[in-house]
Amino acid sequence: MWKSRKVVIVGAGAVGTSFAYALAQKGMADEICISDANQDLAEGQVLDLAHGLPYYPPVQIHVGHKQDYADASIIVITAGAKQGPGETRLNLLQKNATIIESIVDDVLSENSQAILLIVSNPVDILTHVALQRSGWPKGRVIGSGTVLDSARFRYLISQHCNVDVGNVHAYILGEHGDSEFAAWSMTNVAGVPMAEYCPMCGACEDWDEQLAQIAREVKESAYHIINYKGATYYGIGMALVRIVGAILQDQRSVLTVSTFLSGEYGISNVCLGIPSVIGQAGVIKIVEAPLTAQEQQSLEKSAHTLQQVFQDLHAPR
Ligand SMILES: NC(=O)c1ccc[n+]([C@@H]2O[C@H](COP(=O)([O-])OP(=O)(O)OC[C@H]3O[C@@H](n4cnc5c(N)ncnc54)[C@H](O)[C@@H]3O)[C@@H](O)[C@H]2O)c1
C-alpha cells in the first residue's frame, strides 16, 4: 500500500476541480495538489477548496509544482486547450497532444513512479500519446475511457427500469466518443441478462426499441449537457474518484478505462475503453469478454477510427 496517498491534478478547470472536490469529500487521498498553466486560477481554486477543510475527512490541499510529481501516487491530467473559433478538431488535437507531451516530460524529469491517468480529450488518443512519450509499462498509463459513459448507461437503464443503479451492470466499450457502443451481451440487472429481464420488468413493452434509444442517449449525453451549460464535469469528477479509489485502495475493480491493446480482442496498437482490472499497479489485467459478432465488429471499427486519428496526428505536415 502507499505510504502517502498523494494525487496530483494537472488542470484546475471545471473537470480538475470537480474531481478534487469529490475526492476530498471521499477521504481517499492524504494530499491533493492542483496545478494549472494559469497560476492564478490554480491559487484561487485551491483556496476555495481548502476552505472546506474543516468539513472534509483529513486531507491536505495545495497548489502543485513540478516537484510534486516525484512522490505522487497518481497524476491525473485534465489540462487542455479549448477549441478556438474555426479551429479544426485535428488542430485542437495537435495542441492538446503537445500539452500532454510537455507534462509527461516534466513527470519523467522527476523520476515519478506514479500511475498516469489521462482525462483530457480526445482521451483515447491522448492516452496513447502519453504512453508513447513516457515509455512506461502500458498498465501504468491509462485513460478515463468509457467509465463515465458506462455510468451514464447504468443510470439510464436504472431510470427506465425503475431499479437501483447498484444492481445494473452495464458497459460501454470502445472510443470515448462517437464510435463507442453498448455491450448488451455484458449488460444485466442483478445478474439477469436484459433479454430475460425485459419481459419480466414491466417498465415497457417495446423493449428492443427502448434499449436502442438508451444506447443512443448515452452517446449523445455529452452533446446535450454541453448545449445546456457549456461543459460536463460532475459526472466525470465522480468517475475519476471511482478509478483513483480503485488504484489507491488496490480494489481490483473492473472498469472500462482506456488501455493499450496488444492482441487482446484481436486488436493491437490502440488505446480504447475495455473492461480492465484496476488496482495499485494500474491496469492489472484486461478482461476479454465473449462479445457477440456484432459487438466485436463495433469494437474493431472503433479501434480503426482511433488508429486513423493517431496516424493523422503523426502524419508529416
Ligand atoms: N474523459 C472524459 O470523460 C471527459 C469528460 C469531460 C471533459 N473531459 C475533458 O477534460 C478536459 C478539461 O475539461 P475542463 O472542462 O476542465 O476544461 P477547462 O478549460 O475548464 O480546464 C482546462 C484547464 O487546463 C489548463 N491548461 C492548459 N494547458 C495547460 C498546461 N500545459 N499545463 C497545465 N494546465 C493547462 C487551462 O488553463 C485550463 O484551466 C477537456 O479536454 C475536456 O474535453 C473529458
mmCIF file of N, CA and C and ligand atoms in Angstrom, residues 10-17 35-38 41 69 77-82 96 98-100 102-103 118-123 126 143-149 152 176 230-233 236 239-240, ligand 1:
data_model
loop_
_atom_site.group_PDB
_atom_site.id
_atom_site.type_symbol
_atom_site.label_atom_id
_atom_site.label_comp_id
_atom_site.label_asym_id
_atom_site.label_seq_id
_atom_site.Cartn_x
_atom_site.Cartn_y
_atom_site.Cartn_z
ATOM 1 N N VAL A 10 -3.417 17.915 -12.779
ATOM 2 C CA VAL A 10 -2.883 18.946 -13.685
ATOM 3 C C VAL A 10 -4.059 19.475 -14.497
ATOM 4 N N GLY A 11 -4.352 20.763 -14.320
ATOM 5 C CA GLY A 11 -5.538 21.358 -14.944
ATOM 6 C C GLY A 11 -6.536 21.699 -13.856
ATOM 7 N N ALA A 12 -6.658 22.997 -13.549
ATOM 8 C CA ALA A 12 -7.549 23.433 -12.464
ATOM 9 C C ALA A 12 -8.863 23.975 -13.015
ATOM 10 N N GLY A 13 -9.280 23.438 -14.164
ATOM 11 C CA GLY A 13 -10.545 23.865 -14.765
ATOM 12 C C GLY A 13 -11.713 23.149 -14.104
ATOM 13 N N ALA A 14 -12.805 23.087 -14.851
ATOM 14 C CA ALA A 14 -14.044 22.521 -14.300
ATOM 15 C C ALA A 14 -13.876 21.048 -13.927
ATOM 16 N N VAL A 15 -13.231 20.265 -14.788
ATOM 17 C CA VAL A 15 -13.099 18.832 -14.527
ATOM 18 C C VAL A 15 -12.121 18.579 -13.375
ATOM 19 N N GLY A 16 -10.959 19.223 -13.434
ATOM 20 C CA GLY A 16 -9.940 19.008 -12.400
ATOM 21 C C GLY A 16 -10.454 19.349 -11.012
ATOM 22 N N THR A 17 -11.193 20.458 -10.900
ATOM 23 C CA THR A 17 -11.627 20.887 -9.559
ATOM 24 C C THR A 17 -12.892 20.152 -9.091
ATOM 25 N N SER A 35 -2.416 21.921 -10.110
ATOM 26 C CA SER A 35 -1.626 22.911 -10.842
ATOM 27 C C SER A 35 -2.336 23.282 -12.129
ATOM 28 N N ASP A 36 -1.943 24.413 -12.686
ATOM 29 C CA ASP A 36 -2.529 24.870 -13.951
ATOM 30 C C ASP A 36 -1.538 25.831 -14.601
ATOM 31 N N ALA A 37 -1.582 25.889 -15.929
ATOM 32 C CA ALA A 37 -0.754 26.862 -16.641
ATOM 33 C C ALA A 37 -1.144 28.271 -16.175
ATOM 34 N N ASN A 38 -2.401 28.439 -15.832
ATOM 35 C CA ASN A 38 -2.887 29.708 -15.275
ATOM 36 C C ASN A 38 -2.711 29.642 -13.739
ATOM 37 N N LEU A 41 -5.458 30.940 -11.430
ATOM 38 C CA LEU A 41 -6.614 30.041 -11.357
ATOM 39 C C LEU A 41 -6.334 28.926 -10.345
ATOM 40 N N TYR A 69 5.450 15.762 -8.690
ATOM 41 C CA TYR A 69 5.347 14.509 -9.445
ATOM 42 C C TYR A 69 6.204 13.408 -8.812
ATOM 43 N N ILE A 77 -4.361 13.992 -15.444
ATOM 44 C CA ILE A 77 -4.197 15.124 -16.369
ATOM 45 C C ILE A 77 -5.539 15.533 -16.968
ATOM 46 N N THR A 78 -5.983 16.717 -16.575
ATOM 47 C CA THR A 78 -7.235 17.275 -17.110
ATOM 48 C C THR A 78 -6.946 18.575 -17.868
ATOM 49 N N ALA A 79 -5.678 18.826 -18.143
ATOM 50 C CA ALA A 79 -5.283 20.076 -18.809
ATOM 51 C C ALA A 79 -5.613 19.985 -20.290
ATOM 52 N N GLY A 80 -6.034 21.099 -20.833
ATOM 53 C CA GLY A 80 -6.308 21.090 -22.265
ATOM 54 C C GLY A 80 -6.630 22.472 -22.773
ATOM 55 N N ALA A 81 -6.419 22.632 -24.070
ATOM 56 C CA ALA A 81 -6.773 23.905 -24.705
ATOM 57 C C ALA A 81 -8.230 23.813 -25.132
ATOM 58 N N LYS A 82 -8.889 24.950 -25.257
ATOM 59 C CA LYS A 82 -10.284 24.962 -25.734
ATOM 60 C C LYS A 82 -10.261 25.130 -27.248
ATOM 61 N N ASN A 96 -3.394 19.810 -27.995
ATOM 62 C CA ASN A 96 -3.520 19.056 -26.742
ATOM 63 C C ASN A 96 -2.454 17.967 -26.619
ATOM 64 N N THR A 98 0.545 18.220 -27.739
ATOM 65 C CA THR A 98 1.774 18.932 -27.335
ATOM 66 C C THR A 98 1.733 19.235 -25.834
ATOM 67 N N ILE A 99 0.553 19.615 -25.326
ATOM 68 C CA ILE A 99 0.408 19.896 -23.886
ATOM 69 C C ILE A 99 0.687 18.621 -23.088
ATOM 70 N N ILE A 100 0.098 17.517 -23.510
ATOM 71 C CA ILE A 100 0.272 16.243 -22.781
ATOM 72 C C ILE A 100 1.753 15.845 -22.810
ATOM 73 N N SER A 102 4.366 17.693 -23.047
ATOM 74 C CA SER A 102 5.229 18.523 -22.191
ATOM 75 C C SER A 102 5.000 18.195 -20.706
ATOM 76 N N ILE A 103 3.761 17.842 -20.340
ATOM 77 C CA ILE A 103 3.502 17.427 -18.946
ATOM 78 C C ILE A 103 4.217 16.101 -18.673
ATOM 79 N N ILE A 118 -5.060 9.850 -17.783
ATOM 80 C CA ILE A 118 -5.379 10.925 -18.737
ATOM 81 C C ILE A 118 -6.894 11.098 -18.814
ATOM 82 N N VAL A 119 -7.325 12.363 -18.785
ATOM 83 C CA VAL A 119 -8.756 12.668 -18.856
ATOM 84 C C VAL A 119 -9.046 13.596 -20.050
ATOM 85 N N SER A 120 -8.066 14.446 -20.393
ATOM 86 C CA SER A 120 -8.260 15.431 -21.463
ATOM 87 C C SER A 120 -8.661 14.721 -22.757
ATOM 88 N N ASN A 121 -9.483 15.399 -23.528
ATOM 89 C CA ASN A 121 -9.985 14.810 -24.784
ATOM 90 C C ASN A 121 -9.173 15.223 -25.995
ATOM 91 N N PRO A 122 -9.144 14.378 -27.021
ATOM 92 C CA PRO A 122 -9.763 13.054 -27.112
ATOM 93 C C PRO A 122 -8.967 12.045 -26.281
ATOM 94 N N VAL A 123 -9.624 11.508 -25.254
ATOM 95 C CA VAL A 123 -8.892 10.821 -24.191
ATOM 96 C C VAL A 123 -8.130 9.582 -24.675
ATOM 97 N N LEU A 126 -4.992 10.747 -26.574
ATOM 98 C CA LEU A 126 -4.010 11.392 -25.683
ATOM 99 C C LEU A 126 -3.395 10.376 -24.708
ATOM 100 N N GLY A 143 -6.335 5.847 -19.485
ATOM 101 C CA GLY A 143 -7.250 6.964 -19.731
ATOM 102 C C GLY A 143 -8.574 6.686 -19.031
ATOM 103 N N SER A 144 -9.350 7.751 -18.817
ATOM 104 C CA SER A 144 -10.651 7.549 -18.152
ATOM 105 C C SER A 144 -11.607 6.764 -19.048
ATOM 106 N N GLY A 145 -11.288 6.672 -20.337
ATOM 107 C CA GLY A 145 -12.005 5.768 -21.255
ATOM 108 C C GLY A 145 -13.508 5.958 -21.245
ATOM 109 N N THR A 146 -14.227 4.839 -21.144
ATOM 110 C CA THR A 146 -15.695 4.898 -21.168
ATOM 111 C C THR A 146 -16.275 4.630 -19.778
ATOM 112 N N VAL A 147 -15.515 4.972 -18.730
ATOM 113 C CA VAL A 147 -16.022 4.786 -17.357
ATOM 114 C C VAL A 147 -17.225 5.712 -17.136
ATOM 115 N N LEU A 148 -17.124 6.954 -17.614
ATOM 116 C CA LEU A 148 -18.239 7.892 -17.489
ATOM 117 C C LEU A 148 -19.426 7.435 -18.340
ATOM 118 N N ASP A 149 -19.136 7.012 -19.572
ATOM 119 C CA ASP A 149 -20.209 6.579 -20.477
ATOM 120 C C ASP A 149 -20.930 5.358 -19.878
ATOM 121 N N ARG A 152 -23.245 6.575 -17.267
ATOM 122 C CA ARG A 152 -24.456 7.153 -17.873
ATOM 123 C C ARG A 152 -25.401 6.045 -18.315
ATOM 124 N N HIS A 176 -14.055 6.754 -26.330
ATOM 125 C CA HIS A 176 -14.898 7.706 -25.603
ATOM 126 C C HIS A 176 -15.281 8.758 -26.641
ATOM 127 N N GLY A 230 -22.483 24.245 -21.423
ATOM 128 C CA GLY A 230 -21.130 24.545 -21.914
ATOM 129 C C GLY A 230 -20.072 23.490 -21.654
ATOM 130 N N ALA A 231 -20.253 22.648 -20.649
ATOM 131 C CA ALA A 231 -19.219 21.644 -20.347
ATOM 132 C C ALA A 231 -19.810 20.583 -19.437
ATOM 133 N N THR A 232 -19.149 19.428 -19.359
ATOM 134 C CA THR A 232 -19.558 18.384 -18.405
ATOM 135 C C THR A 232 -18.433 18.211 -17.401
ATOM 136 N N TYR A 233 -18.773 18.136 -16.127
ATOM 137 C CA TYR A 233 -17.695 17.977 -15.133
ATOM 138 C C TYR A 233 -18.077 17.198 -13.870
ATOM 139 N N ILE A 236 -17.959 13.214 -14.664
ATOM 140 C CA ILE A 236 -16.577 12.754 -14.856
ATOM 141 C C ILE A 236 -15.811 12.856 -13.528
ATOM 142 N N ALA A 239 -16.582 9.747 -11.763
ATOM 143 C CA ALA A 239 -15.959 8.602 -12.454
ATOM 144 C C ALA A 239 -14.462 8.547 -12.113
ATOM 145 N N LEU A 240 -13.852 9.728 -12.002
ATOM 146 C CA LEU A 240 -12.410 9.764 -11.664
ATOM 147 C C LEU A 240 -12.182 9.312 -10.219
HETATM 148 N N1 LIG B 1 -12.639 11.879 -20.499
HETATM 149 C C1 LIG B 1 -13.840 12.328 -20.189
HETATM 150 O O1 LIG B 1 -14.776 11.547 -19.960
HETATM 151 C C2 LIG B 1 -14.031 13.820 -20.113
HETATM 152 C C3 LIG B 1 -15.225 14.375 -19.629
HETATM 153 C C4 LIG B 1 -15.340 15.765 -19.574
HETATM 154 C C5 LIG B 1 -14.305 16.571 -20.027
HETATM 155 N N2 LIG B 1 -13.160 15.985 -20.496
HETATM 156 C C6 LIG B 1 -12.014 16.771 -20.972
HETATM 157 O O2 LIG B 1 -11.284 17.253 -19.861
HETATM 158 C C7 LIG B 1 -10.532 18.395 -20.271
HETATM 159 C C8 LIG B 1 -10.721 19.514 -19.280
HETATM 160 O O3 LIG B 1 -12.046 19.985 -19.316
HETATM 161 P P1 LIG B 1 -12.473 21.269 -18.459
HETATM 162 O O4 LIG B 1 -13.928 21.454 -18.646
HETATM 163 O O5 LIG B 1 -11.900 21.170 -17.104
HETATM 164 O O6 LIG B 1 -11.690 22.412 -19.270
HETATM 165 P P2 LIG B 1 -11.212 23.819 -18.686
HETATM 166 O O7 LIG B 1 -10.926 24.673 -19.873
HETATM 167 O O8 LIG B 1 -12.164 24.284 -17.650
HETATM 168 O O9 LIG B 1 -9.828 23.448 -17.945
HETATM 169 C C9 LIG B 1 -8.668 23.096 -18.626
HETATM 170 C C10 LIG B 1 -7.525 23.744 -17.890
HETATM 171 O O10 LIG B 1 -6.278 23.279 -18.439
HETATM 172 C C11 LIG B 1 -5.360 24.338 -18.255
HETATM 173 N N3 LIG B 1 -4.169 24.112 -19.075
HETATM 174 C C12 LIG B 1 -3.988 24.292 -20.405
HETATM 175 N N4 LIG B 1 -2.726 23.975 -20.744
HETATM 176 C C13 LIG B 1 -2.096 23.552 -19.629
HETATM 177 C C14 LIG B 1 -0.786 23.090 -19.333
HETATM 178 N N5 LIG B 1 0.144 22.970 -20.311
HETATM 179 N N6 LIG B 1 -0.481 22.769 -18.052
HETATM 180 C C15 LIG B 1 -1.406 22.896 -17.076
HETATM 181 N N7 LIG B 1 -2.658 23.336 -17.290
HETATM 182 C C16 LIG B 1 -3.002 23.654 -18.544
HETATM 183 C C17 LIG B 1 -6.139 25.583 -18.637
HETATM 184 O O11 LIG B 1 -5.525 26.757 -18.117
HETATM 185 C C18 LIG B 1 -7.488 25.276 -18.001
HETATM 186 O O12 LIG B 1 -7.611 25.846 -16.714
HETATM 187 C C19 LIG B 1 -11.021 18.741 -21.679
HETATM 188 O O13 LIG B 1 -10.094 18.204 -22.626
HETATM 189 C C20 LIG B 1 -12.345 18.015 -21.765
HETATM 190 O O14 LIG B 1 -12.705 17.713 -23.105
HETATM 191 C C21 LIG B 1 -13.005 14.646 -20.533
#
